[in-house]
Amino acid sequence: MVDKVLIFDTTLRDGEQSPGVALTTSDKMEIAHQLEKLGVDIIEAGFPKTSPGDFEAVQAIAREIKGSQIAGLAHANPEAVDACWDAVKVGVAPRIHVFLSSSDIHIMHQLAKDKETVLEMARAMVARAAGYCSDVEFSPMDATRSDREYVYWMLEQVIAAGATTVNIPDTVGYTTPGEFAEFITDIRNKVPNIDKARISVHCHNDLGLAVANSLAAVKAGARQVETCINGIGERAGNAALEEVVMAIKTRRDYLGVETNIKTQELYRTSRLVSDLTGMSIQPNKAIVGSNAVRHQSGIHQDGVLKMRETYEIMDAKDIGLPSGGGEIVLGKVSGRHGFKARLEELGYDLTEEELSRAFMAFKELADKKAEIDDRDLEAIVADKLRTMEEVYRLDFVQVACGDHAQPTATVRLVAPDGSIKADAALGTGPVDAVYRAINRIVQVDNELTEFHVKSVTEGIDAQGEVTIRVEGNGRSYVGRGADTDIIVASAKAYMNALNRMLSVEKRQDAEVRTSP
Ligand code: KIV
Ligand code: ZN
């Protein structure tokens, strides 16, 4: 039988540590459901001791997700371990992940302790976690810059105390594939009780080697890899799940292992994480980038047309990539039945209400755009699902602008109580005017810090997709909107970001009112 490599996804914990990323509990829940669908073995849902919001999200995910194990991260102190257990214990197969630094530089300058004390803290906190839970992971942070003998000793102690997985983090992305493989081999040879635990690796991408280091470790015997979707995470990010998984699948001949990941869900998962975090995917990104399976040069196109494998090592269908612009799937005369069937083929499972909203948007788009392909359908579904959580709803937007005109916008919103609010404003450009008019109605303090627009498909009638980031009440909120009119798409993106901000504020108010 082929050995399995478990995929431990930390998008919701290390991924959320990406600068500028702040996910709401409902974003996290949506990602967790998609990770479950993807077949992730263990989802690290957060760091329960760090904030009430994180605790609540980890607990809600542990309660709801049944197809993946849910892990929480904990510092090596009793309060953090206890909080972690309280959050994950409602899950079907909870895991407590304890970490503590092992490198001299961290021990001396950050922890300001001696090595014996640190060793004892690690042992004691793993024992405490093991008293609660049969599945305990331990990570010696900054392992790749640590004294190796000390790491072996620490691993031996924590395994004896009950750790069932020992994770070797390359915390600052310092190691190289050959060196890391040798380290894993040495751990297997030098830690006497290593057969009682699974070896895991957690690689950061500071030198662009996170995936290569993870694969080298797998070749050397690691049987769990920690990843983030799209490679997001602290600084330069973590090993990208989609790259690790597709490398294992494509090079099974060399690596000799497999994962439980349903690779057809990779593209959808990547897109969702990009949508909710506001971190866009560069076109040349391996596996999920928009150019990843496009061929430009004549000789490549010629080869692929004759036989796909001449220049393609993976099939786009295995990644779940939507069909490109060449294939027209639906048009103006398509009915609800065909629309629903195509969405189902693409893997969407919508409720009747969601389907009705998406179908209306499809009909509106079909009036403006002759050829609607899978990328348009994805944009429609993402847009309609986003607008399901509205506090304020955009009812109407109109602008007047030009090189001899002062940009002016009129907007009409439906307020939470159902009343209609309209206002108008001048701006330096049409988008500025729209945002000012919306601000006059919604009245929440915020600052726009990012604005990106890209086209969903080719052609002059393509939909524009706008992604923005606004900062307010100490957090950052992403908003997205799609439309054939980029001013309307910009208005939708702004409403999406403001609605997120308003729901977080509402939740925080409720937390303050109910706290003792
Ligand atoms: O990078 C790191 O060392 C971590 C640990 C908490 C595993 O994220
Ligand atoms: Zn990390």
PDB file of N, CA, C and O in Angstrom, residues 83 220 362:
ATOM      1  N   ALA A  83      -7.279  26.901  27.132  1.00  0.00           N
ATOM      2  CA  ALA A  83      -8.196  27.614  26.225  1.00  0.00           C
ATOM      3  C   ALA A  83      -8.316  26.854  24.912  1.00  0.00           C
ATOM      4  O   ALA A  83      -9.409  26.735  24.327  1.00  0.00           O
ATOM      5  N   ALA A 220      12.332  12.247   2.680  1.00  0.00           N
ATOM      6  CA  ALA A 220      13.148  11.724   3.790  1.00  0.00           C
ATOM      7  C   ALA A 220      12.306  11.057   4.880  1.00  0.00           C
ATOM      8  O   ALA A 220      12.838  10.599   5.877  1.00  0.00           O
ATOM      9  N   PHE A 362     -27.336  36.262 -13.849  1.00  0.00           N
ATOM     10  CA  PHE A 362     -26.895  35.670 -15.113  1.00  0.00           C
ATOM     11  C   PHE A 362     -27.693  36.260 -16.277  1.00  0.00           C
ATOM     12  O   PHE A 362     -27.157  36.629 -17.321  1.00  0.00           O
TER      13      PHE A 362
END
